[in-house]
PDB file of C-alpha atoms and ligand atoms in Angstrom:
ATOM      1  CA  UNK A 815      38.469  24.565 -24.939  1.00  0.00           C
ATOM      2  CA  UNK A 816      34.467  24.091 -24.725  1.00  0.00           C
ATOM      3  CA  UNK A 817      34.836  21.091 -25.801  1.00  0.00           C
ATOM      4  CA  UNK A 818      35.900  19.822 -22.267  1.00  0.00           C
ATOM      5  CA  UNK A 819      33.048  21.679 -20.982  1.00  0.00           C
ATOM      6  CA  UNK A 820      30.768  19.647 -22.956  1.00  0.00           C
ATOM      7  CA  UNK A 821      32.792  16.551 -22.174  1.00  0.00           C
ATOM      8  CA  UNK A 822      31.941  17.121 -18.907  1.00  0.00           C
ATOM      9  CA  UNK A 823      28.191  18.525 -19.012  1.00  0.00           C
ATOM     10  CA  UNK A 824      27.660  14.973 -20.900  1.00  0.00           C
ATOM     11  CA  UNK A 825      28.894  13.442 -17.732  1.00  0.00           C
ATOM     12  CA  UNK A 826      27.074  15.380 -15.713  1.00  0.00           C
ATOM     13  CA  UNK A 827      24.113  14.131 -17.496  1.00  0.00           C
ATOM     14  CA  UNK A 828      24.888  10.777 -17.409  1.00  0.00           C
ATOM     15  CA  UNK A 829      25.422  10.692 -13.950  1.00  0.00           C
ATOM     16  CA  UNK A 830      21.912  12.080 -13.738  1.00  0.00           C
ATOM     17  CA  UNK A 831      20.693   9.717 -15.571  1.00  0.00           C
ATOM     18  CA  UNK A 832      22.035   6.543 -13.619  1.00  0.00           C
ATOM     19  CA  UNK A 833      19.987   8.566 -10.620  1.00  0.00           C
ATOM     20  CA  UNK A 834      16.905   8.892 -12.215  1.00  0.00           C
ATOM     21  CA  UNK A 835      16.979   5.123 -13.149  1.00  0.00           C
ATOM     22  CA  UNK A 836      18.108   4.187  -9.603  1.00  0.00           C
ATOM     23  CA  UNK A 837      15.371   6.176  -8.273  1.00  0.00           C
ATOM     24  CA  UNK A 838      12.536   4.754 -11.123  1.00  0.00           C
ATOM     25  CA  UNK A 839      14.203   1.297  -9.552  1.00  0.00           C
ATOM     26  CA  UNK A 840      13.987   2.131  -5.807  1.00  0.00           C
ATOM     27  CA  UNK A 841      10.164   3.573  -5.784  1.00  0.00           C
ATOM     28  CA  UNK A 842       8.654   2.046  -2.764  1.00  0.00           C
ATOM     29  CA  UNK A 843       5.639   1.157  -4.609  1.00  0.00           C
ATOM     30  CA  UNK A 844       7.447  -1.788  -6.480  1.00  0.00           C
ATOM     31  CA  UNK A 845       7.966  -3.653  -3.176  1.00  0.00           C
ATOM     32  CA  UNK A 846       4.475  -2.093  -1.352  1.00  0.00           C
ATOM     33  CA  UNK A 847       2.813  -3.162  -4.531  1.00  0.00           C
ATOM     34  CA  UNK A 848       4.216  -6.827  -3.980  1.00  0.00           C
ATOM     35  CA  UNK A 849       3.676  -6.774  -0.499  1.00  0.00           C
ATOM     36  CA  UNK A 850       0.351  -6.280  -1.283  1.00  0.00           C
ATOM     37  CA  UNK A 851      -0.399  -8.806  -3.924  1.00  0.00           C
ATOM     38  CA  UNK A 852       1.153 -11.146  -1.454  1.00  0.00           C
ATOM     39  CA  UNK A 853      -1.808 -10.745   1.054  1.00  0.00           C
ATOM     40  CA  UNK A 854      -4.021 -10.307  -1.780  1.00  0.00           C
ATOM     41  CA  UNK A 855      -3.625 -13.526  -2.576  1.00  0.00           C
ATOM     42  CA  UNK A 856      -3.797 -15.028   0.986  1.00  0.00           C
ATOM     43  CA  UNK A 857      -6.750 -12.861   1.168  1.00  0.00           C
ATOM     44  CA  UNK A 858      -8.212 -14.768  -2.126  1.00  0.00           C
ATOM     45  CA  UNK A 859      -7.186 -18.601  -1.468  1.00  0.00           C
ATOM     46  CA  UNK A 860      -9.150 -17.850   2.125  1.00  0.00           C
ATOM     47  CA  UNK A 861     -12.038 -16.587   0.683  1.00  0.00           C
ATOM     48  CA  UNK A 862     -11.786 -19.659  -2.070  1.00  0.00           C
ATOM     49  CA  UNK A 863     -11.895 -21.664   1.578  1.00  0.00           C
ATOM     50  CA  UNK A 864     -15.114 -19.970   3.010  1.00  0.00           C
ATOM     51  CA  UNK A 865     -17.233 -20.219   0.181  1.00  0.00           C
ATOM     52  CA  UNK A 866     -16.048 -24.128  -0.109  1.00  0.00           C
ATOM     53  CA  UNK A 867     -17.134 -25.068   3.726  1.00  0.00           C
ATOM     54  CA  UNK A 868     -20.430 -22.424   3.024  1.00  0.00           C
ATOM     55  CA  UNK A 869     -21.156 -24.683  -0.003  1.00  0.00           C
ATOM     56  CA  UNK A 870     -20.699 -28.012   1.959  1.00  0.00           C
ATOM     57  CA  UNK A 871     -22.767 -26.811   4.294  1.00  0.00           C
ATOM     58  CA  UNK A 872     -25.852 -25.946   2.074  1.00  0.00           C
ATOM     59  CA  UNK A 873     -25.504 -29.260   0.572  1.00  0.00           C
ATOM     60  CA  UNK A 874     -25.865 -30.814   3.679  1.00  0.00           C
ATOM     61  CA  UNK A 875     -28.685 -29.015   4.319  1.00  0.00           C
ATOM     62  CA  UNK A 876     -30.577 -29.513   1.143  1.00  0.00           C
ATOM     63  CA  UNK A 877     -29.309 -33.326   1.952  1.00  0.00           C
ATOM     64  CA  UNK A 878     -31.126 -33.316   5.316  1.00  0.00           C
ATOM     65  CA  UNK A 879     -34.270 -31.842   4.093  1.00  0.00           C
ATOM     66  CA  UNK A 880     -34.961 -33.902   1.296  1.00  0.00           C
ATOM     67  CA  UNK A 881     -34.178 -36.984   3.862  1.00  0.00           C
ATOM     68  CA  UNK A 882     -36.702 -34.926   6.057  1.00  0.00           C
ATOM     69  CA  UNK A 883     -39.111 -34.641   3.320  1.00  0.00           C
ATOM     70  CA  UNK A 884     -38.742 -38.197   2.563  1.00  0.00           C
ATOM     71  CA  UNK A 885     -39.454 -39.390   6.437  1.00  0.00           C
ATOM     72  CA  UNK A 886     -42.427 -37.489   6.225  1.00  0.00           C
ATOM     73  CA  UNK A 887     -43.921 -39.194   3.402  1.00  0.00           C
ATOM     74  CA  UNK A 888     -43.510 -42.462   4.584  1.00  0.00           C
ATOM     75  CA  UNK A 889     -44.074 -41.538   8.350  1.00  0.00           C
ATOM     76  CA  UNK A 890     -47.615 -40.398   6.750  1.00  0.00           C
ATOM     77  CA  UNK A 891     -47.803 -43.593   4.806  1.00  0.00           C
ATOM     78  CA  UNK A 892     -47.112 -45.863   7.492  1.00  0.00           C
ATOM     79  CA  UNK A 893     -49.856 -43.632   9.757  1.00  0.00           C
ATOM     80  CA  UNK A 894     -52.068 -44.654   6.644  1.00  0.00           C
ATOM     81  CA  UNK A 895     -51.362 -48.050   7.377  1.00  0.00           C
ATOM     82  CA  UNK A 896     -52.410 -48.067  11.022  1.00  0.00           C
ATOM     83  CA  UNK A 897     -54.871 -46.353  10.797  1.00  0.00           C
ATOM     84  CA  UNK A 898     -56.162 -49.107   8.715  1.00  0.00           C
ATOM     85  CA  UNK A 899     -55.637 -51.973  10.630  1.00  0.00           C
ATOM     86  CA  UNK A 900     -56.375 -53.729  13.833  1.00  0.00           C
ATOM     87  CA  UNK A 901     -53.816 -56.664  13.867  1.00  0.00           C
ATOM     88  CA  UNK A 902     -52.256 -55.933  17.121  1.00  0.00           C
ATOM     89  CA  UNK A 903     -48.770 -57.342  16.058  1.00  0.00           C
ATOM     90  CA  UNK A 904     -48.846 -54.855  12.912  1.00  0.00           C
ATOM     91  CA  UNK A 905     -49.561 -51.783  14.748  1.00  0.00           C
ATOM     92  CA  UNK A 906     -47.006 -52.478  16.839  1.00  0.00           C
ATOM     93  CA  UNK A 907     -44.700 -53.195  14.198  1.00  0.00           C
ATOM     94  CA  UNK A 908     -45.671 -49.933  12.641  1.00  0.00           C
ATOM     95  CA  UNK A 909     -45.514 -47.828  15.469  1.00  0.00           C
ATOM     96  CA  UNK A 910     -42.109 -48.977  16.356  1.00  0.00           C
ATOM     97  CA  UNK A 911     -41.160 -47.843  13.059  1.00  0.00           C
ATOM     98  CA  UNK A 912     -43.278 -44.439  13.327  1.00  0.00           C
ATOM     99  CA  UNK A 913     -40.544 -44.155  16.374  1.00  0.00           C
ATOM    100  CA  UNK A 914     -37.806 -44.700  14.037  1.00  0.00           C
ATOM    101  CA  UNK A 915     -39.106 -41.889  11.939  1.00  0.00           C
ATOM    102  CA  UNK A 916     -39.672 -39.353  14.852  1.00  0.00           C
ATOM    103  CA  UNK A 917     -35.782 -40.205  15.976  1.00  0.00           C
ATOM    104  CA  UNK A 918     -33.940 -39.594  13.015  1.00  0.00           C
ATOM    105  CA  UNK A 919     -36.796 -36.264  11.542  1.00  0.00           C
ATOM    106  CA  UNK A 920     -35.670 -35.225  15.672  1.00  0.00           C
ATOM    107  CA  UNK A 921     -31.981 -35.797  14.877  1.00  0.00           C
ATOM    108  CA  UNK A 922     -32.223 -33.537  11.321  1.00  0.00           C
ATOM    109  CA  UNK A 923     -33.943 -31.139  12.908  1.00  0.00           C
ATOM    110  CA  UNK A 924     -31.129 -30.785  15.484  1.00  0.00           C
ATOM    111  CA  UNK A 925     -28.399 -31.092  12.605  1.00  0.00           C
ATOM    112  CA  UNK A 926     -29.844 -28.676  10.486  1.00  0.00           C
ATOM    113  CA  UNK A 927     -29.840 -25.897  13.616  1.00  0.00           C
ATOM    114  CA  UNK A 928     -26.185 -26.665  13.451  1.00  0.00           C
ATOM    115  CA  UNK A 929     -25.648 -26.496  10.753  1.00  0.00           C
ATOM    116  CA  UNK A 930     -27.338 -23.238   9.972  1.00  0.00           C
ATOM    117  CA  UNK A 931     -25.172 -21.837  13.199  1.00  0.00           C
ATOM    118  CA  UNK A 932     -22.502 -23.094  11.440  1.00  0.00           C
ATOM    119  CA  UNK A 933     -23.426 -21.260   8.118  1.00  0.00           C
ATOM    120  CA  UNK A 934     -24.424 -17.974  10.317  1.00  0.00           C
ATOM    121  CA  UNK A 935     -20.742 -17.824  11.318  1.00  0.00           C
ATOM    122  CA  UNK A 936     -19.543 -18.319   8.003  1.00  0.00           C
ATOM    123  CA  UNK A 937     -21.398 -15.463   6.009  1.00  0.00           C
ATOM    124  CA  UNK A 938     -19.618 -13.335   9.204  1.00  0.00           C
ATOM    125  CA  UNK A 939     -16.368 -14.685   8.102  1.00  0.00           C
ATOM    126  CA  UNK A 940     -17.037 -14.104   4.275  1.00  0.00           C
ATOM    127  CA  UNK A 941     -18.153 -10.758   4.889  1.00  0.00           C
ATOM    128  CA  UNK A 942     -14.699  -9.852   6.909  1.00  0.00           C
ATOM    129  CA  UNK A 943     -12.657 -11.341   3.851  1.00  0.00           C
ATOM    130  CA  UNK A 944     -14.644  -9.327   1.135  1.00  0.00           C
ATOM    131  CA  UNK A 945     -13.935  -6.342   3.489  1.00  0.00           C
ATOM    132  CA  UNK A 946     -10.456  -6.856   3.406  1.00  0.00           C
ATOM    133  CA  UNK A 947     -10.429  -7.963  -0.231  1.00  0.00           C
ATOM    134  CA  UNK A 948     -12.011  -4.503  -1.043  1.00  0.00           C
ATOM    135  CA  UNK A 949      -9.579  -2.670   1.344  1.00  0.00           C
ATOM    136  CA  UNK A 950      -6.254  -4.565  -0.379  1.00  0.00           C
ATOM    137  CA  UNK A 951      -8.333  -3.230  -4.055  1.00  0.00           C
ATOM    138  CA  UNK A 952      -8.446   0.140  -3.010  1.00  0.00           C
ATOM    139  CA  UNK A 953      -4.561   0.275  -1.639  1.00  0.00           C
ATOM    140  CA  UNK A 954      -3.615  -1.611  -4.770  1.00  0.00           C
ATOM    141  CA  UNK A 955      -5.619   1.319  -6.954  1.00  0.00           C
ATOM    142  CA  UNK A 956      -3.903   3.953  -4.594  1.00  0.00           C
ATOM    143  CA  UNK A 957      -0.785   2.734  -4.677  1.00  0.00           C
ATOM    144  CA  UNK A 958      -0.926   2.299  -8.618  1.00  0.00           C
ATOM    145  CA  UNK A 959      -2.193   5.971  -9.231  1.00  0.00           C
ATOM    146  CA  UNK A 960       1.169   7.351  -6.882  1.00  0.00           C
ATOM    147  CA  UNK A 961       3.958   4.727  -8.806  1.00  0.00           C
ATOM    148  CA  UNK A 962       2.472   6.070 -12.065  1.00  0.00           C
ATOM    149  CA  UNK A 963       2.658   9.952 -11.031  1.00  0.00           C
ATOM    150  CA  UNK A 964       6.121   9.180  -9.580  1.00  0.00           C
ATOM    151  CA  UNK A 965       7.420   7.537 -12.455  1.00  0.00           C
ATOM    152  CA  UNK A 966       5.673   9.538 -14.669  1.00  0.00           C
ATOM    153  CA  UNK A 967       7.793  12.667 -13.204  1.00  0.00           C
ATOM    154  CA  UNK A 968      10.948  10.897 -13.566  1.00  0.00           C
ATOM    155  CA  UNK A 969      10.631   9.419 -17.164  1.00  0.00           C
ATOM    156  CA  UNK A 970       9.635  12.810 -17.752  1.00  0.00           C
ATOM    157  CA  UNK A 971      12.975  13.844 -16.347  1.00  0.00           C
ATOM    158  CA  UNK A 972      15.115  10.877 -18.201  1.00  0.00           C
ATOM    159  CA  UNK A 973      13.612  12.179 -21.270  1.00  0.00           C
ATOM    160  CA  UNK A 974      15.006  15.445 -21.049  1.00  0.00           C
ATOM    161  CA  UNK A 975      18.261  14.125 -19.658  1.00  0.00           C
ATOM    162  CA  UNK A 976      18.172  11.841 -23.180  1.00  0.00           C
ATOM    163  CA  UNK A 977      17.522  14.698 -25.722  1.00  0.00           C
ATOM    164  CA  UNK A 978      20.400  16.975 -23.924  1.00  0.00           C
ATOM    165  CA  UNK A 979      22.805  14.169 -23.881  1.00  0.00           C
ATOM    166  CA  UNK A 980      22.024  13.601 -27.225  1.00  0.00           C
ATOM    167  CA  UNK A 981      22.586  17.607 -27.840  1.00  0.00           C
ATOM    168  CA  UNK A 982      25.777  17.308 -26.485  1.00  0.00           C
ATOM    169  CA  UNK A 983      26.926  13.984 -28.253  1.00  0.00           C
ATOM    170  CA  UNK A 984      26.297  15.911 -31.660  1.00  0.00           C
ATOM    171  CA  UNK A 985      27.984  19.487 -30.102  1.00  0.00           C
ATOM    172  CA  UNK A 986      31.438  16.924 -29.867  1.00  0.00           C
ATOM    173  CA  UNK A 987      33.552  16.332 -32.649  1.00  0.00           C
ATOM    174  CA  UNK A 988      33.093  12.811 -33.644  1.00  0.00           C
ATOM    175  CA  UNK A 989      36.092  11.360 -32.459  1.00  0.00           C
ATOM    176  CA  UNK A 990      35.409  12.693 -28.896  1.00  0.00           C
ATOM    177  CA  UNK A 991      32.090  11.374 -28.703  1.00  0.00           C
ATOM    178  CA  UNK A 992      33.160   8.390 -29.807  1.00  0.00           C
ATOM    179  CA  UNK A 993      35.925   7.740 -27.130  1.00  0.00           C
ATOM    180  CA  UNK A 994      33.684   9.474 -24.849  1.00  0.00           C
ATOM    181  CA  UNK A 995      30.509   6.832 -25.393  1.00  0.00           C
ATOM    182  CA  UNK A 996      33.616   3.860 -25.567  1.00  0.00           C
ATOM    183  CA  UNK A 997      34.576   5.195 -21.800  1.00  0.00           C
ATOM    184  CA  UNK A 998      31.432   5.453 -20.796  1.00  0.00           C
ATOM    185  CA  UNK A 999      29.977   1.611 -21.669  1.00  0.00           C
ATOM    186  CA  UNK A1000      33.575   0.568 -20.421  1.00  0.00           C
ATOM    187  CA  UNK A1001      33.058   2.014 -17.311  1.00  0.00           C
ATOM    188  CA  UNK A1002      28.696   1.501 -17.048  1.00  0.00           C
ATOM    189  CA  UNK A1003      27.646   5.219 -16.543  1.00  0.00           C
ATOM    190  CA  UNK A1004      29.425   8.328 -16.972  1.00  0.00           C
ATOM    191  CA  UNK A1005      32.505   8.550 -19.301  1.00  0.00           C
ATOM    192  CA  UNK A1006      34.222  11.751 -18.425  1.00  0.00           C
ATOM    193  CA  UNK A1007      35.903  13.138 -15.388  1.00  0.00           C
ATOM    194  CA  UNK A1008      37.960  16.072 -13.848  1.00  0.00           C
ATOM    195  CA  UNK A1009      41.194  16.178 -11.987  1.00  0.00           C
ATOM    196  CA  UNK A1010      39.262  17.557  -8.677  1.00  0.00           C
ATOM    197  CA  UNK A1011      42.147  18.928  -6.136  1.00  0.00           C
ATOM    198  CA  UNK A1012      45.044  16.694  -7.147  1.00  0.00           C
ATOM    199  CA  UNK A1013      42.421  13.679  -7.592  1.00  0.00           C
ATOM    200  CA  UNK A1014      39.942  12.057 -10.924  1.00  0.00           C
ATOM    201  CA  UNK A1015      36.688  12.811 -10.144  1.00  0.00           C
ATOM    202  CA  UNK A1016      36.010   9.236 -11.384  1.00  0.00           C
ATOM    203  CA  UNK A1017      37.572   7.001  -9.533  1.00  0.00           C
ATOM    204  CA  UNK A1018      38.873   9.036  -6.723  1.00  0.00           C
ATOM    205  CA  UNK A1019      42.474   7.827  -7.471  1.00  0.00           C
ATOM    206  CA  UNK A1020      45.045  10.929  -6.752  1.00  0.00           C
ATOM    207  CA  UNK A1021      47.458  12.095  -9.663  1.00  0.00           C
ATOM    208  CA  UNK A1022      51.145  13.332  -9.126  1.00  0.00           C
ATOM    209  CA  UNK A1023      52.084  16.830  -9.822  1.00  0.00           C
ATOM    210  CA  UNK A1024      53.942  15.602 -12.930  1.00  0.00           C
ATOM    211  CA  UNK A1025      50.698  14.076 -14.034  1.00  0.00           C
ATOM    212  CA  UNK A1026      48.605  16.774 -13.740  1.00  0.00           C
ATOM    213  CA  UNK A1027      51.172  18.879 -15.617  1.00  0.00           C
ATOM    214  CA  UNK A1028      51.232  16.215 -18.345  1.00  0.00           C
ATOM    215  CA  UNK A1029      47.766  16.048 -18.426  1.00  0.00           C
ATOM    216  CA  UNK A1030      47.098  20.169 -18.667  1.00  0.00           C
ATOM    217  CA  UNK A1031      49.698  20.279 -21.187  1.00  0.00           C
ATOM    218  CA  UNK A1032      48.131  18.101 -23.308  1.00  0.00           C
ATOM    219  CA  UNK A1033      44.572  20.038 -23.086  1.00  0.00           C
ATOM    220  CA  UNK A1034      46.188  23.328 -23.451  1.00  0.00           C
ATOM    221  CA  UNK A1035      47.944  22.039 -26.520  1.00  0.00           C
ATOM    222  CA  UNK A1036      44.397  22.419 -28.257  1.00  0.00           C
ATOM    223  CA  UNK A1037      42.355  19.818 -29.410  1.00  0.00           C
ATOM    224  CA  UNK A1038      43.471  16.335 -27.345  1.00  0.00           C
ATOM    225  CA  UNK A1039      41.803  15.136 -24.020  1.00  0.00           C
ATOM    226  CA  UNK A1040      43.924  12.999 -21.691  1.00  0.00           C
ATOM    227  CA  UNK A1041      41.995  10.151 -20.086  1.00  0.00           C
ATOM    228  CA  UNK A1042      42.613   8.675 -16.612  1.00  0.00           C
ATOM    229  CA  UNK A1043      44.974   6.596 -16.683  1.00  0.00           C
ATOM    230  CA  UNK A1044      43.655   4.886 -13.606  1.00  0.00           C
ATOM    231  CA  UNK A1045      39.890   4.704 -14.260  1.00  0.00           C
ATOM    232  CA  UNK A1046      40.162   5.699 -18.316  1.00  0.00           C
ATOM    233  CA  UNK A1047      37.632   8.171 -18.574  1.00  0.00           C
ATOM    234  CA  UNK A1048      38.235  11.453 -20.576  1.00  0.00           C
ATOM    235  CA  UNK A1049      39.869  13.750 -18.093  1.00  0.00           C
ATOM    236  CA  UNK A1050      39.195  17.132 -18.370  1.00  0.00           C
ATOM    237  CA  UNK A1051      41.581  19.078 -15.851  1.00  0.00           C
ATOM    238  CA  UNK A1052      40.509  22.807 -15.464  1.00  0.00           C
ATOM    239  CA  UNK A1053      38.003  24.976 -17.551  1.00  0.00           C
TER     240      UNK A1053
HETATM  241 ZN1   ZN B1264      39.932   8.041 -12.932  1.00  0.00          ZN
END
């Protein structure tokens, strides 16, 4: 009878088919692809971080050198004012202050140098993360481009699996496909087996003589199909 052949061709199929969508499932580039956007985003919230101290750091600067700018001003004021007088007390009075000024414009000066240091370091630092932000683009694109070719072979491969599944569905009398699809959502997979040495290629469970008998019997009386009675899939027991 072909139609156990078909029976079990659509199994075959099916069986193929749970593969292909275990191996779509298990591509490494799911996980790599995770990994990845895992550091990326390390990679991101540090560069966030960089460009944050960088920016504090040029504020303080621009801070200091209007303060600098400032100090001159009056530092040339106040000269302005000695330079017009003779009371002995004032110039005194001023020049302490013209101190004052020459401390602190001494102190920005010596801040600022820091602070630029500081700033040197931190364009190195930015340039390392935008090297490894380009790096982690680059494996991301890579890794993209191979998933898509992988699972573009495979879908490629379901599809075929589909549309000869589908040819063998409407090769079955109705009835058959019908218990056959009703096996094979009970079961999540393939729906038809074979007795395979004195066992069901299903579920592995191993038949008595008698059954087997029973079961060819019943195919070689023409158009039934036993089922396991262990695992219940169609069961097909010799071609
Ligand atoms: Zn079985």
């Amino acid at each position: 009878m072909s139609d156990a052949k078909t029976l079990l061709d659509l199994s075959a199929v099916d069986l193929l088919l749970m593969r292909i969508k275990k191996q779509l499932e298990d591509l490494p580039q799911r996980a790599q692809l995770l990994a990845l956007r895992t550091k990326r985003a390390e990679i991101d919230a540090k560069a966030q971080q960089v460009e944050q101290m960088r920016k504090e750091c040029e504020q303080t600067i621009a801070k200091l050198q209007d303060e600098e700018t400032m100090l001159k001003a009056k530092n040339a004021e106040v000269q302005n004012q000695v330079d017009s007088t003779n009371n002995y007390k004032e110039v005194a009075a001023l020049t302490k202050e013209i101190e004052g000024f020459a401390k602190r414009l001494e102190k920005i000066e010596f801040e600022t140098l820091k602070l630029l240091e500081r700033t040197d370091k931190i364009a190195a630092v930015e340039q390392q993360v935008a090297t490894a932000q380009a790096r982690l683009s680059k494996q991301d694109t890579d890794l993209h481009e191979s998933f898509q070719l992988q699972a573009g072979t495979l879908k490629k491969e379901e599809l075929k699996a589909v549309q000869a599944r589908e040819q063998f569905l409407a090769d079955l009398p109705n009835d058959l496909a019908a218990r056959y699809e009703k096996a094979r959502e009970a079961k999540g997979g393939f729906g038809a087996a074979h007795v395979e040495g004195s066992h069901c290629s299903g579920c592995r469970v191993a038949f008595t003589e008698g059954q087997i008998a029973k079961f060819r019997e019943i195919q070689e009386a023409g158009d039934k199909v036993s089922e396991c009675p262990y695992c219940h899939r169609l069961l097909v027991v010799e071609l």
